[in-house]
Short mmCIF file of C-alpha atoms and ligand atoms in Angstrom, two decimals:
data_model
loop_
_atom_site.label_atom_id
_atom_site.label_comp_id
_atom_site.label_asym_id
_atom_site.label_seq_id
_atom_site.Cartn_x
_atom_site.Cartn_y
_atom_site.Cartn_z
CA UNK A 120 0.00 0.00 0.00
CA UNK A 121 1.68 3.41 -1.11
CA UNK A 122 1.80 6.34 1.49
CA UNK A 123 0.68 9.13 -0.66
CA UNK A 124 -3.22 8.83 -2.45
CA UNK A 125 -3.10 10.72 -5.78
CA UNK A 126 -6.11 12.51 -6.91
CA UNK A 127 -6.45 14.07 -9.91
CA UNK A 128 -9.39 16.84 -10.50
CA UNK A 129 -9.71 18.78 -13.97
CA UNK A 130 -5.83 20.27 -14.17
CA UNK A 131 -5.04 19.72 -10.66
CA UNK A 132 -3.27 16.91 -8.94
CA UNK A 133 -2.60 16.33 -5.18
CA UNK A 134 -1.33 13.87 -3.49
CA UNK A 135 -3.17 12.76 0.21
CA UNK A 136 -1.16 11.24 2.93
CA UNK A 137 -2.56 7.83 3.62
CA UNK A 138 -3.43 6.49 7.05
CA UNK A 139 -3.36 3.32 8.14
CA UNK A 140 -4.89 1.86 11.75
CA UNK A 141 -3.64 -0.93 13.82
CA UNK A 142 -5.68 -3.14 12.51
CA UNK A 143 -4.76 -2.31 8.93
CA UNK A 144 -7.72 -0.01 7.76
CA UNK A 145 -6.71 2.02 5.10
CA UNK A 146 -7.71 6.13 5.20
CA UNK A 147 -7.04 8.61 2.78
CA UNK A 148 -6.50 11.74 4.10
CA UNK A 149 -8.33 14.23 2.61
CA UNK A 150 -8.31 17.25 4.71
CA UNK A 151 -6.09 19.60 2.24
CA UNK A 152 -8.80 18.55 -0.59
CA UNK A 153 -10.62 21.47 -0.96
CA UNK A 154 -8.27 24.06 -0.32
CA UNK A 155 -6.25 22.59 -2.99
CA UNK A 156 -8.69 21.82 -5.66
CA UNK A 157 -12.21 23.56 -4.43
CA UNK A 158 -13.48 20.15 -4.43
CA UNK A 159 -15.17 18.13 -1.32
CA UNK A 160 -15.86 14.92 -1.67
CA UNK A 161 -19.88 13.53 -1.94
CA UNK A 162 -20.54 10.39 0.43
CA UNK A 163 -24.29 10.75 1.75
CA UNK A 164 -24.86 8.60 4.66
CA UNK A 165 -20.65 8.52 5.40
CA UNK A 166 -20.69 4.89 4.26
CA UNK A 167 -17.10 5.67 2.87
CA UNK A 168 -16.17 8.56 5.39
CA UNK A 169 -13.63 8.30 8.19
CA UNK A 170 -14.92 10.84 10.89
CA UNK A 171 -11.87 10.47 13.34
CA UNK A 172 -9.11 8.02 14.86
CA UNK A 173 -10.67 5.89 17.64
CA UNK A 174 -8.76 3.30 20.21
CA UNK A 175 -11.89 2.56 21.51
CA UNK A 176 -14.15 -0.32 19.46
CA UNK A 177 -12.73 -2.31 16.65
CA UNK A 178 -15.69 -4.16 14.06
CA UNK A 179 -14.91 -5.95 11.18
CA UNK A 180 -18.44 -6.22 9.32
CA UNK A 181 -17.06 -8.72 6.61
CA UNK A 182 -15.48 -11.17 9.65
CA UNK A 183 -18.41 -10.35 12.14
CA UNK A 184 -15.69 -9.55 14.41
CA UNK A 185 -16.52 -6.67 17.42
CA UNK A 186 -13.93 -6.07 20.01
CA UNK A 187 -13.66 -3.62 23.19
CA UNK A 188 -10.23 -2.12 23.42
CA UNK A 189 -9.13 -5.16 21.59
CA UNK A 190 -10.85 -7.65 23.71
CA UNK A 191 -13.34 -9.63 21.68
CA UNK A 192 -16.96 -9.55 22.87
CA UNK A 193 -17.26 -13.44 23.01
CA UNK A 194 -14.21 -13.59 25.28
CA UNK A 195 -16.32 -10.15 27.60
CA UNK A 196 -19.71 -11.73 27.44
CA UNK A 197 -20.46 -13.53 30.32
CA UNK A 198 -16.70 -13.51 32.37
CA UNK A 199 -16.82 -10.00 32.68
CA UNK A 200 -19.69 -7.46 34.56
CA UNK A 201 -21.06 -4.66 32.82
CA UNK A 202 -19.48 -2.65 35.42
CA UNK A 203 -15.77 -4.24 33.84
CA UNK A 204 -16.89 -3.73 30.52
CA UNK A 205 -17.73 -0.01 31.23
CA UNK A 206 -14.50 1.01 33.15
CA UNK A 207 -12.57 -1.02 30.05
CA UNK A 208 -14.40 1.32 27.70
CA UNK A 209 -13.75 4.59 29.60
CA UNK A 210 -10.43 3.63 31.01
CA UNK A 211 -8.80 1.47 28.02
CA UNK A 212 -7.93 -1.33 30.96
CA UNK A 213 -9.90 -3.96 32.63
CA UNK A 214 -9.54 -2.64 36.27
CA UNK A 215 -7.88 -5.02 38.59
CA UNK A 216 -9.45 -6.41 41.38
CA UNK A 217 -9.23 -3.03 43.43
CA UNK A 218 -10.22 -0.84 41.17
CA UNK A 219 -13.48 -2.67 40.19
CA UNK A 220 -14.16 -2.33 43.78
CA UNK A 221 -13.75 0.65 44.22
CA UNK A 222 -15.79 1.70 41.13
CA UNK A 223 -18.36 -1.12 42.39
CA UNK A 224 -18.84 1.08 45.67
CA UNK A 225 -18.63 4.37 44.29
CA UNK A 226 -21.55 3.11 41.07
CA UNK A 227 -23.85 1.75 44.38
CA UNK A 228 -23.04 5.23 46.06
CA UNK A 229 -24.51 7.24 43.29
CA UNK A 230 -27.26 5.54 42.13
CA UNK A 231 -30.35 8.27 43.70
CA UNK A 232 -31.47 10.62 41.22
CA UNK A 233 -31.11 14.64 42.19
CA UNK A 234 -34.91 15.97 43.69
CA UNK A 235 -35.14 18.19 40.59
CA UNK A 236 -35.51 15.06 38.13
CA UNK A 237 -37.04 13.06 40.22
CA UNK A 238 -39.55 16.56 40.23
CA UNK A 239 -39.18 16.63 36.34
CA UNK A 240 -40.20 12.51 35.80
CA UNK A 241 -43.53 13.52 38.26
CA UNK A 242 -44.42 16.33 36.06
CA UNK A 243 -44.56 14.47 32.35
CA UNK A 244 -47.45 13.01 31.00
CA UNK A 245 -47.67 9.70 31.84
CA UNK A 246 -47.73 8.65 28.15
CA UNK A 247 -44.89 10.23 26.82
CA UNK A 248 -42.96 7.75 25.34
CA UNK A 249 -39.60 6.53 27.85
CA UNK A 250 -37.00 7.56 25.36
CA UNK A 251 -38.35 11.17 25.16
CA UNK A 252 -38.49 11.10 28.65
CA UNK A 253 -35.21 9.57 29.02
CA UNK A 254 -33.61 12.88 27.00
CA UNK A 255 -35.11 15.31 28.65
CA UNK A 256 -33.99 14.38 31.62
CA UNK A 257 -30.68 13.48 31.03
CA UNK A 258 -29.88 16.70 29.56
CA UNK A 259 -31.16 17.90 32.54
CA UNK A 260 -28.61 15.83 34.50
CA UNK A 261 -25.49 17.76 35.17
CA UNK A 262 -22.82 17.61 37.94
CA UNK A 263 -21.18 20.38 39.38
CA UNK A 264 -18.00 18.88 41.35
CA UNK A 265 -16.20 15.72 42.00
CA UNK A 266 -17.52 13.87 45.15
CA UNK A 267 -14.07 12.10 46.68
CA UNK A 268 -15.56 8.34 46.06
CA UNK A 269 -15.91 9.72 42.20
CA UNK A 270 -12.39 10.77 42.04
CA UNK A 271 -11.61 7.34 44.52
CA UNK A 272 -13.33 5.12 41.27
CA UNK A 273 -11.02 6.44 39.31
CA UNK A 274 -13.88 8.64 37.08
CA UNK A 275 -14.89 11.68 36.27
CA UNK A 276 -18.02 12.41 38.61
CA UNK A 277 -20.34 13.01 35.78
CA UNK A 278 -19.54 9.90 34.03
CA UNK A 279 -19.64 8.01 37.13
CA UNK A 280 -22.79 9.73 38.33
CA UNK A 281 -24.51 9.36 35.04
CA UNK A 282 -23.64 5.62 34.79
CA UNK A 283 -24.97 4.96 38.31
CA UNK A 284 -28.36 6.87 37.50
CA UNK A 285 -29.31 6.26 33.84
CA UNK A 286 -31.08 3.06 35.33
CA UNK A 287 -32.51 4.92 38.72
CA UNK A 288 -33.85 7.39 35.34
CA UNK A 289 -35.33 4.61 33.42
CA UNK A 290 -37.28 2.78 36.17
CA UNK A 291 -39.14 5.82 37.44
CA UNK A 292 -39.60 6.92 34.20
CA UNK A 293 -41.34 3.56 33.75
CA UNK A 294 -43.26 3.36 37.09
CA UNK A 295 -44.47 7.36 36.57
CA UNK A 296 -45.86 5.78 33.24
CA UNK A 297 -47.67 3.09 35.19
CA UNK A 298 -49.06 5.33 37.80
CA UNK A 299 -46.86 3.20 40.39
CA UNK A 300 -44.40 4.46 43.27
CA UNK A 301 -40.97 5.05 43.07
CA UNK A 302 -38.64 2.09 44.41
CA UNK A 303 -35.15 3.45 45.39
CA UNK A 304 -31.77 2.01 44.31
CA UNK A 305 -30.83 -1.16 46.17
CA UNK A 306 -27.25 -0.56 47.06
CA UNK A 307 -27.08 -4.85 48.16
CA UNK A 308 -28.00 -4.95 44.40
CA UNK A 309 -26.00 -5.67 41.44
CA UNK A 310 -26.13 -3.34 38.55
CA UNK A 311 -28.60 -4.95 36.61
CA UNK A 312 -30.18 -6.88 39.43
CA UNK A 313 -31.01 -3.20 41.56
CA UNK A 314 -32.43 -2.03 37.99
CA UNK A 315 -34.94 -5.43 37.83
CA UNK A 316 -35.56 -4.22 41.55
CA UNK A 317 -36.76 -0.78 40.57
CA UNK A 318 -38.82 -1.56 37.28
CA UNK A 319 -40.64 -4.28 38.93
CA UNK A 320 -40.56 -4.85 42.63
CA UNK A 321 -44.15 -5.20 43.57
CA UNK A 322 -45.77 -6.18 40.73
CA UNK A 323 -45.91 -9.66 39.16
CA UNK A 324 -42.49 -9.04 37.06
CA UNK A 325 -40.79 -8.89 40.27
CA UNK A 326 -37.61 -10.97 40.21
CA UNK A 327 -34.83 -11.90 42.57
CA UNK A 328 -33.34 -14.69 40.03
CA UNK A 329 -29.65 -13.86 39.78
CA UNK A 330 -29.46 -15.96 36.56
CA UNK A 331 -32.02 -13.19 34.89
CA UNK A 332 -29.94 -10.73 36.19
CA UNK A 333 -26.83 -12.02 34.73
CA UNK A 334 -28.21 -12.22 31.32
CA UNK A 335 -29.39 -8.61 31.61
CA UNK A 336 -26.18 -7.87 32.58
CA UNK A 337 -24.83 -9.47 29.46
CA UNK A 338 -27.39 -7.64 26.97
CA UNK A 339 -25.87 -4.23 28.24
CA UNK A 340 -22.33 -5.89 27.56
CA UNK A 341 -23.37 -6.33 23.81
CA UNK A 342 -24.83 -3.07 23.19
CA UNK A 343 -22.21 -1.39 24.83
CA UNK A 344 -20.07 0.18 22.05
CA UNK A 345 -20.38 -0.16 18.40
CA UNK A 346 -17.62 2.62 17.01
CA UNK A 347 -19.23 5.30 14.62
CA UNK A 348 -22.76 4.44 14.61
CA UNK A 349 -25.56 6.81 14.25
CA UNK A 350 -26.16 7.83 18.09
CA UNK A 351 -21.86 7.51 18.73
CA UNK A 352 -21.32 9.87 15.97
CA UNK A 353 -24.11 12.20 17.44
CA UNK A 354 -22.49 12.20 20.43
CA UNK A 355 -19.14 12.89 19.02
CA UNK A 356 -20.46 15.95 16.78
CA UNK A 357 -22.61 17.68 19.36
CA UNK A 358 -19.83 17.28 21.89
CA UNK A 359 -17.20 18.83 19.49
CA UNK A 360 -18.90 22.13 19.43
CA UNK A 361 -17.58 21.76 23.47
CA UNK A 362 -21.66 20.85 24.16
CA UNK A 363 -21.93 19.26 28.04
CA UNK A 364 -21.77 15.13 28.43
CA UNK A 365 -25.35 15.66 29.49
CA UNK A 366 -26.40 17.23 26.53
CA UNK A 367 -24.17 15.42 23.98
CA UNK A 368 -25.50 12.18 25.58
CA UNK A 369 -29.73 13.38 25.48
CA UNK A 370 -28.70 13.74 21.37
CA UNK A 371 -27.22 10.54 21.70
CA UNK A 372 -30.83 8.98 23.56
CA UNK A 373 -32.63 11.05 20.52
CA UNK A 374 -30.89 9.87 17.67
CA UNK A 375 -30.64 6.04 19.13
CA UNK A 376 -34.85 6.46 19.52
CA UNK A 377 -34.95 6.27 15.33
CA UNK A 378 -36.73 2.30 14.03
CA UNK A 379 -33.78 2.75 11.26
CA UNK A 380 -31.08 2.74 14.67
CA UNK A 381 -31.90 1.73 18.15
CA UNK A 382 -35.44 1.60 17.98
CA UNK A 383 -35.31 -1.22 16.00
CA UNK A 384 -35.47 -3.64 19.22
CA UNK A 385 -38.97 -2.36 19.74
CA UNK A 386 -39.71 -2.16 15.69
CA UNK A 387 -38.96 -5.78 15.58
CA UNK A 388 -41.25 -7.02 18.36
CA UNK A 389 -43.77 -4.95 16.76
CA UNK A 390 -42.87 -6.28 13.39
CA UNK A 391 -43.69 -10.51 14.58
CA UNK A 392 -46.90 -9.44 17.07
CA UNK A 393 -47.99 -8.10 13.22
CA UNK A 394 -47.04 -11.43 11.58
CA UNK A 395 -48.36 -13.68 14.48
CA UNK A 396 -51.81 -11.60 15.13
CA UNK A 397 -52.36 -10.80 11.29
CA UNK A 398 -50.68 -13.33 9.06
CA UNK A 399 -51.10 -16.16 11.62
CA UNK A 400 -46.77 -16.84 12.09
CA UNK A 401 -46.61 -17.33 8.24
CA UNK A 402 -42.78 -16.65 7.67
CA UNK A 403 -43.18 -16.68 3.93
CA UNK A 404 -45.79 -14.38 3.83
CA UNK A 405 -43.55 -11.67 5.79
CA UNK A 406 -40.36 -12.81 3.69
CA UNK A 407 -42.46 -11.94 0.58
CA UNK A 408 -43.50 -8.53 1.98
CA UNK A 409 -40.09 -7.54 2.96
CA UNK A 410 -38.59 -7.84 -0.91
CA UNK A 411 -41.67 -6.03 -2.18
CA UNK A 412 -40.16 -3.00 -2.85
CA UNK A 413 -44.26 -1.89 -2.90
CA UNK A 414 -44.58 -2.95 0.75
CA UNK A 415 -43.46 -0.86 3.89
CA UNK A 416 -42.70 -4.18 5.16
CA UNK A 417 -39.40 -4.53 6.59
CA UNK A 418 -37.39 -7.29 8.14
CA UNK A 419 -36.57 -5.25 11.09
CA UNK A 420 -33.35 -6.24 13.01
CA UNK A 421 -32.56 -7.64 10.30
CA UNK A 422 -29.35 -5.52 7.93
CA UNK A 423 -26.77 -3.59 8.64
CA UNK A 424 -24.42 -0.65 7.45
CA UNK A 425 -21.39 -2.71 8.50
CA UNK A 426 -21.95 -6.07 9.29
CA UNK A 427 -22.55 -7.74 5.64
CA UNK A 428 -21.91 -11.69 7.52
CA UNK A 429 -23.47 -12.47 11.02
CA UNK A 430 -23.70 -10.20 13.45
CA UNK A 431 -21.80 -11.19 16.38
CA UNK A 432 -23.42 -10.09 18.65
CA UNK A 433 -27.12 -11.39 17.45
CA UNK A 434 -25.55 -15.30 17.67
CA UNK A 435 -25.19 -14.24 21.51
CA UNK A 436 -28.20 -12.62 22.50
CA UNK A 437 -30.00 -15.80 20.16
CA UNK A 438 -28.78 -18.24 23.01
CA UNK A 439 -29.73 -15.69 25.51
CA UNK A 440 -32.96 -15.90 24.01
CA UNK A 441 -33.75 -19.51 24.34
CA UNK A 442 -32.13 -19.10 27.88
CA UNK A 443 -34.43 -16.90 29.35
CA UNK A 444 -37.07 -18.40 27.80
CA UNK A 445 -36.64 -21.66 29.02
CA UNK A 446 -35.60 -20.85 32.48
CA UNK A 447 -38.83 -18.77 32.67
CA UNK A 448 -40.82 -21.40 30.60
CA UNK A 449 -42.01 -19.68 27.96
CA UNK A 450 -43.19 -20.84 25.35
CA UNK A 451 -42.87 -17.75 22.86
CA UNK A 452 -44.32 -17.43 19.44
CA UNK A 453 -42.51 -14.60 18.40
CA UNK A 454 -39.22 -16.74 19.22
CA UNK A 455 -40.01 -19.53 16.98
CA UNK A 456 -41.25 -17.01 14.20
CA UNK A 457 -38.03 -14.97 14.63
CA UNK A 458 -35.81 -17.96 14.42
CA UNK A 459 -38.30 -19.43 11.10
CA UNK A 460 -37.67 -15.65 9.74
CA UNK A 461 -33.99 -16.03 10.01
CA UNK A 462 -33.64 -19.46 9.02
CA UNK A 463 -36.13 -18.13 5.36
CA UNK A 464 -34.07 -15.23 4.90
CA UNK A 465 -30.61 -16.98 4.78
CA UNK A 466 -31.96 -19.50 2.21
CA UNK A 467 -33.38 -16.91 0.04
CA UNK A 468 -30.99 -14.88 -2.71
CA UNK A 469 -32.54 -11.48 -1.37
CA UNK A 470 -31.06 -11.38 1.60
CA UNK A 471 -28.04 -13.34 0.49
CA UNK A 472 -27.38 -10.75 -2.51
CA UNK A 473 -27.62 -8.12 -0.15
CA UNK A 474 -25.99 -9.64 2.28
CA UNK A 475 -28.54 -9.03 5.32
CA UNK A 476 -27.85 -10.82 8.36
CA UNK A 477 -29.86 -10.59 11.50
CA UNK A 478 -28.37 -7.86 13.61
CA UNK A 479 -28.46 -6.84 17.11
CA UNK A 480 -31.95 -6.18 17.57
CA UNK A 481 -33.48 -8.76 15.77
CA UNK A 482 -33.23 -11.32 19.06
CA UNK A 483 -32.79 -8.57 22.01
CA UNK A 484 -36.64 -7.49 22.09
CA UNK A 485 -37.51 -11.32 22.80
CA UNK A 486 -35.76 -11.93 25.86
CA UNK A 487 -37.01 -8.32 26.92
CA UNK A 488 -40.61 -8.82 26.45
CA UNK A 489 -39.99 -12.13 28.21
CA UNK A 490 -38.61 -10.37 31.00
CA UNK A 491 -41.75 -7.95 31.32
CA UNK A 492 -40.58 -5.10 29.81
CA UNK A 493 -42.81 -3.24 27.31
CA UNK A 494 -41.87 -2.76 23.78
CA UNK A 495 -41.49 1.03 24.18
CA UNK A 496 -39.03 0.47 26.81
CA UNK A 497 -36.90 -1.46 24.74
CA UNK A 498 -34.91 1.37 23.37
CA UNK A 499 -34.25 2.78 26.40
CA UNK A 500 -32.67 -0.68 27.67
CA UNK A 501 -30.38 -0.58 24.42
CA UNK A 502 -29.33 3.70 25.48
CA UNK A 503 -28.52 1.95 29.58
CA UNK A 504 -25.94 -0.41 27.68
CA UNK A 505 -24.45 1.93 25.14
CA UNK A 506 -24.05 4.85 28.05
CA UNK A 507 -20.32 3.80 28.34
CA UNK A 508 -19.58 3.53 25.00
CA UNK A 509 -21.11 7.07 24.20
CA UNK A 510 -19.16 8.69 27.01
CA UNK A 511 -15.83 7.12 25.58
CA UNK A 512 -16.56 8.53 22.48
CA UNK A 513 -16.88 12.09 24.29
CA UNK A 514 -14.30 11.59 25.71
CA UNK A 515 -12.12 10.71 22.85
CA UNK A 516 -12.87 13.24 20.93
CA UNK A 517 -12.51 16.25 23.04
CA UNK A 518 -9.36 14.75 24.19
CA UNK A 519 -7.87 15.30 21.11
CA UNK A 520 -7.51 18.95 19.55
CA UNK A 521 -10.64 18.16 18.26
CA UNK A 522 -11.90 20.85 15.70
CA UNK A 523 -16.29 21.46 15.54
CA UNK A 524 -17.55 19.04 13.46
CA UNK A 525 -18.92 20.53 10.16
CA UNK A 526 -19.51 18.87 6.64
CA UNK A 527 -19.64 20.18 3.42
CA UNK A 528 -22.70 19.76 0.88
CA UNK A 529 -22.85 20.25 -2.74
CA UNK A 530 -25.85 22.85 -3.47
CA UNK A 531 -28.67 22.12 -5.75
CA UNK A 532 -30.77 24.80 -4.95
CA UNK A 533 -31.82 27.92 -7.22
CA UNK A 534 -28.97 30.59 -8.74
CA UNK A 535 -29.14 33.94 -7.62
CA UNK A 536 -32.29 35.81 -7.79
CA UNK A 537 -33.96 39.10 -7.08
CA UNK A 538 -36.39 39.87 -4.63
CA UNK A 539 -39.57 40.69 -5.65
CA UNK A 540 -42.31 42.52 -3.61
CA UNK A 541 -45.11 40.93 -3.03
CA UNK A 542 -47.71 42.97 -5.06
CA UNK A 543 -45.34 42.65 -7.88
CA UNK A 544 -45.41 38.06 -7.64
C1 LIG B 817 -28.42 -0.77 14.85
O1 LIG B 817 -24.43 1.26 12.89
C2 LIG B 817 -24.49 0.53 13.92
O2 LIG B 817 -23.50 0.02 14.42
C3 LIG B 817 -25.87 0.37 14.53
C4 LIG B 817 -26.02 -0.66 15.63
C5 LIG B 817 -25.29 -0.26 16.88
O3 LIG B 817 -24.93 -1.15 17.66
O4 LIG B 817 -25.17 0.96 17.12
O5 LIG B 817 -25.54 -1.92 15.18
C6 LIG B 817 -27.49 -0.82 16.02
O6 LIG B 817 -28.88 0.28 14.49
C7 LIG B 817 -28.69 -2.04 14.09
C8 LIG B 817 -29.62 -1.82 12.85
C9 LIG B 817 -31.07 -1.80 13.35
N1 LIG B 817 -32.00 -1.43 12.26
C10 LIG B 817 -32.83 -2.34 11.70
O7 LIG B 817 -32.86 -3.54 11.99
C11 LIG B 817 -33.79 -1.75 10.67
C12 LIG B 817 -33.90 -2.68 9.45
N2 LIG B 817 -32.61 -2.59 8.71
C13 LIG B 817 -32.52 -1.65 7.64
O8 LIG B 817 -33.36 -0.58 7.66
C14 LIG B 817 -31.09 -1.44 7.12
O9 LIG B 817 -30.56 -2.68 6.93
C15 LIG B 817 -30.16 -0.58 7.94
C16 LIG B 817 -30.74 0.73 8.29
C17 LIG B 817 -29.74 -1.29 9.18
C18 LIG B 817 -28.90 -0.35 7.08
O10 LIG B 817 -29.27 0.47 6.04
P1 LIG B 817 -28.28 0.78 4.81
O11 LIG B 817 -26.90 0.33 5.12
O12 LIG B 817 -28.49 2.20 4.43
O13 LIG B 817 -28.79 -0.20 3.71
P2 LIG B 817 -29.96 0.15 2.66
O14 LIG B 817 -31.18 0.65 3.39
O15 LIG B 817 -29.37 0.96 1.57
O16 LIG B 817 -30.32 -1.34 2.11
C19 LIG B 817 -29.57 -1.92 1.03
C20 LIG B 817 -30.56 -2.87 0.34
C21 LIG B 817 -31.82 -2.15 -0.13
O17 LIG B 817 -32.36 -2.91 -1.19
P3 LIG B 817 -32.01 -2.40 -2.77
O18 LIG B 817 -32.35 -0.94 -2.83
O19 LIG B 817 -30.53 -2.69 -2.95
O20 LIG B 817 -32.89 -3.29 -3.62
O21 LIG B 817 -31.01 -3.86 1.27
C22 LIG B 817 -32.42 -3.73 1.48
C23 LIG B 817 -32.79 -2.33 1.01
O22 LIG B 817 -34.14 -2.29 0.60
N3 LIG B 817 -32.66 -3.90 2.91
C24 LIG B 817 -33.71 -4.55 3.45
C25 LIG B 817 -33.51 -4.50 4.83
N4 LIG B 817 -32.38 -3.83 5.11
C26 LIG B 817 -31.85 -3.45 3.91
N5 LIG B 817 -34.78 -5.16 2.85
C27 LIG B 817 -35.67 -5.73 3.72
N6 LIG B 817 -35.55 -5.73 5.07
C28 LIG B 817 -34.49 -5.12 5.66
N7 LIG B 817 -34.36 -5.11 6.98
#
C-alpha cells in the first residue's frame, strides 16, 4: 500500500497522505482537498467517510468480528460485569481487582437521582414515550463537582454519576408511566439486578433470580459500544462544538430512539406481534412482503451498514434468548417465528445478494418482552448499555484537539435571484 493517495481533478493533482490503523484499515486523508482543488468529496450517509481516529471499538463487518479495546466480545460476554466492561471502555484497561471495587462502591453510592428530576419525571405526562423522557432528563442531568468516592473510582463524577443513575432514570420513568411508586436504588443490588428491583418490585415481574440478572447484565455488555454508529457519531459531533456530556448524551438517547437505529429492538417485536396476530406466524408471507419493494414491510433487526456476515453479537443474544425463555418457561411465538424468519431469509438470494444478516436487535426485544418489559421500553434498555460507550466517544474526541464538526454539501438549490415585492409576484 503506497503512502501518498493521488487525486487528480480537472488540471489539478494532489497527493493525500494515507493512514493506516492498527488493525490495517486504510484512510485517505483528505483534509487539504478542498483548499487545494475547491473540491469536497460527496458520500451521503458517510458509508465511505472516516470521521476520526478511535482506540476505543474495533468491528470488522465482513469477519463479524466486534472487540472492546481489543478484547473480543465473546471472550467479555459472560466472564466480565457490565461494570468491567464499562470502566474497560472509559479507562482502556480492565480494572484489577481493586479498582473494580472501588468503582463497584462508588456506582452503588450514586445511584439516587437529584430531587429536581425526580420533580421533572412527576411532572410528564404519563404517556410520553420513555426515550423522550429519558432525554429530557438526562440533559437535565449535570454535575457540578467531583464527590471524593468519584475521584476514589477512578472517574470523572459526571460519568460516574450518570452511569450509576441512567437506570434509577429509566425505572421511574417507567413506574411514573404506570401510575406506580418510586422504588429506590438497592445498594445490596448488582447493577442490573437493583435495575430489575426498581422496574418491577411489587408487581408480578418482580424478580430476585440472579441468573435473569446475569443475562441482563450481558445484553448491556453487547450493546455497549459499536464505534461510529448513528447515536456515537451524534455524540461525538454535538460534543465537538464543546456541548456538556449531558447534553451530547440526550442527542445521543434522541438519535438512538430512530426504528432505522436503536429503535429497532422495539420495531422488531412490533414487526412478529404483526405477523403472528395478522398473518397467523406465516414466515413466507412476511419474507415476501419484505422484498416487495411496494410494501413498507421490513425485516426489522434484520441488515446492517457494516456487518454484511453475522452479526456477532445477534448469535449471543439468540442463546440468551432460548435461555431466558426456558428458564422462565415460555413458550414464545414470536421466538419460533423470529428464528423461522432467520432461518427463510438466509436461504433466500434477497437477503443473500444483499448480504442481510440478523443484527443486534433482531433477538434482544424477545428476551425483553420475556422479562416484562414493554416494547417502548426497549430502546431505552439498548441507550442503559451503550451509556459507556457514548461517554468514551466524548471523551475521545474532546481529548484530542478536536476541531467542531462541520460537513460540506454540494448545493442544488436555485442561482441567484432578485427579490420581488409581493404585489409585484
Ligand atoms: C443498529 O451502525 C451501527 O453500528 C448500529 C447498531 C449499533 O450497535 O449501534 O448496530 C445498532 O442500528 C442495528 C440496525 C437496526 N435497524 C434495523 O434492523 C432496521 C432494518 N434494517 C434496515 O433498515 C437497514 O438494513 C439498515 C438501516 C440497518 C442499514 O441500512 P443501509 O446500510 O443504508 O442499507 P440500505 O437501506 O441501503 O439497504 C440496502 C438494500 C436495499 O435494497 P435495494 O435498494 O438494494 O434493492 O437492502 C435492502 C434495502 O431495501 N434492505 C432490506 C432490509 N435492510 C436493507 N430489505 C428488507 N428488510 C431489511 N431489513
Amino acid at each position: 500500500m503506497g503512502t501518498t493517495a493521488t487525486i487528480q481533478i480537472g488540471d489539478k493533482t494532489i497527493d493525500c497522505p494515507v493512514i493506516v490503523g492498527t488493525e490495517n484499515e486504510v484512510g485517505i486523508d483528505i483534509q487539504v482537498l478542498r483548499d487545494k482543488t475547491g473540491a469536497v468529496t460527496f458520500d451521503p450517509g458517510y458509508g465511505n467517510t472516516g470521521a476520526c481516529e478511535s482506540a476505543v471499538t474495533f468491528l470488522d463487518g465482513e469477519q463479524g468480528i466486534l472487540r472492546y479495546r481489543g478484547y473480543p466480545i465473546e471472550q467479555l460476554a459472560g466472564p466480565a460485569s457490565f461494570l468491567e466492561v464499562s470502566w474497560l471502555l472509559l479507562k482502556g484497561e480492565l480494572p484489577n481487582a481493586a479498582e473494580l471495587a472501588a468503582f463497584d462502591a462508588a456506582e452503588k453510592a450514586h445511584r439516587e437521582l437529584p430531587d429536581y428530576a425526580v420533580a421533572v419525571i412527576k411532572a410528564l405526562p404519563k404517556n410520553v414515550h420513555p426515550m423522550a423522557a429519558l432525554a429530557s432528563v438526562l440533559v437535565a442531568l449535570t454535575t457540578s463537582e467531583d464527590s471524593p468516592k468519584a475521584v476514589e473510582a477512578g472517574l470523572a463524577k459526571n460519568e460516574l454519576t450518570l452511569l450509576a443513575q441512567l437506570p434509577t432514570l429509566a425505572a421511574y420513568i417507567y413506574r411514573h408511566s404506570q401510575g406506580l411508586d418510586f422504588v429506590g436504588p438497592d445498594a445490596g443490588l448488582s447493577y442490573a439486578a437493583n435495575y430489575l428491583n426498581m422496574m418491577f418490585k411489587g408487581t408480578k415481574l418482580a424478580t430476585t433470580d440472579e441468573a435473569i440478572a446475569k443475562a441482563l447484565d450481558l445484553l448491556f455488555i453487547l450493546h455497549a459500544d459499536h464505534e461510529q454508529n448513528c447515536s456515537t457519531s451524534t455524540v461525538r459531533l454535538v460534543g465537538s462544538a464543546q456541548a456538556g456530556l449531558s447534553a451530547s448524551l440526550a442527542a445521543g438517547v434522541t438519535a438512538l430512539w430512530g426504528p432505522l437505529h436503536g429503535g429497532a429492538n422495539q420495531a422488531v417485536i412490533e414487526m412478529l406481534d404483526e405477523v403472528v396476530a395478522h398473518q397467523n406466524g406465516d414466515v413466507g408471507w412476511a419474507v415476501a412482503q419484505a422484498k416487495d419493494k411496494n410494501s413498507n414491510f421490513r425485516l426489522m433487526g434484520f441488515g446492517h451498514r457494516v456487518y454484511k456476515n453475522f452479526d456477532p453479537r445477534a448469535k449471543l443474544i439468540k442463546v440468551q434468548a432460548d435461555l431466558v425463555l426456558g428458564k422462565l418457561g415460555k413458550d414464545d411465538k414470536q421466538l419460533a417465528l423470529a428464528k423461522g424468519l432467520e432461518q427463510a431469509a438466509l436461504q433466500d438470494e434477497y437477503f443473500i445478494q444483499r448480504k442481510l444478516y440478523p443484527n443486534v436487535d433482531f433477538y434482544s426485544g424477545i428476551i425483553y418482552r420475556a422479562l416484562g418489559f414493554p416494547p417502548e421500553m426497549f430502546t431505552v434498555l439498548f441507550a442503559i448499555g451503550r451509556l459507556p460507550g457514548w461517554m468514551s466517544h466524548w471523551n475521545e474526541h474532546n481529548a484530542g484537539k478536536a476541531r467542531i464538526g462541520r460537513p460540506r454539501q454540494i448545493y442544488t438549490g436555485k442561482n441567484a435571484r432578485d427579490f420581488v415585492a409581493v404585489d409585484k409576484r
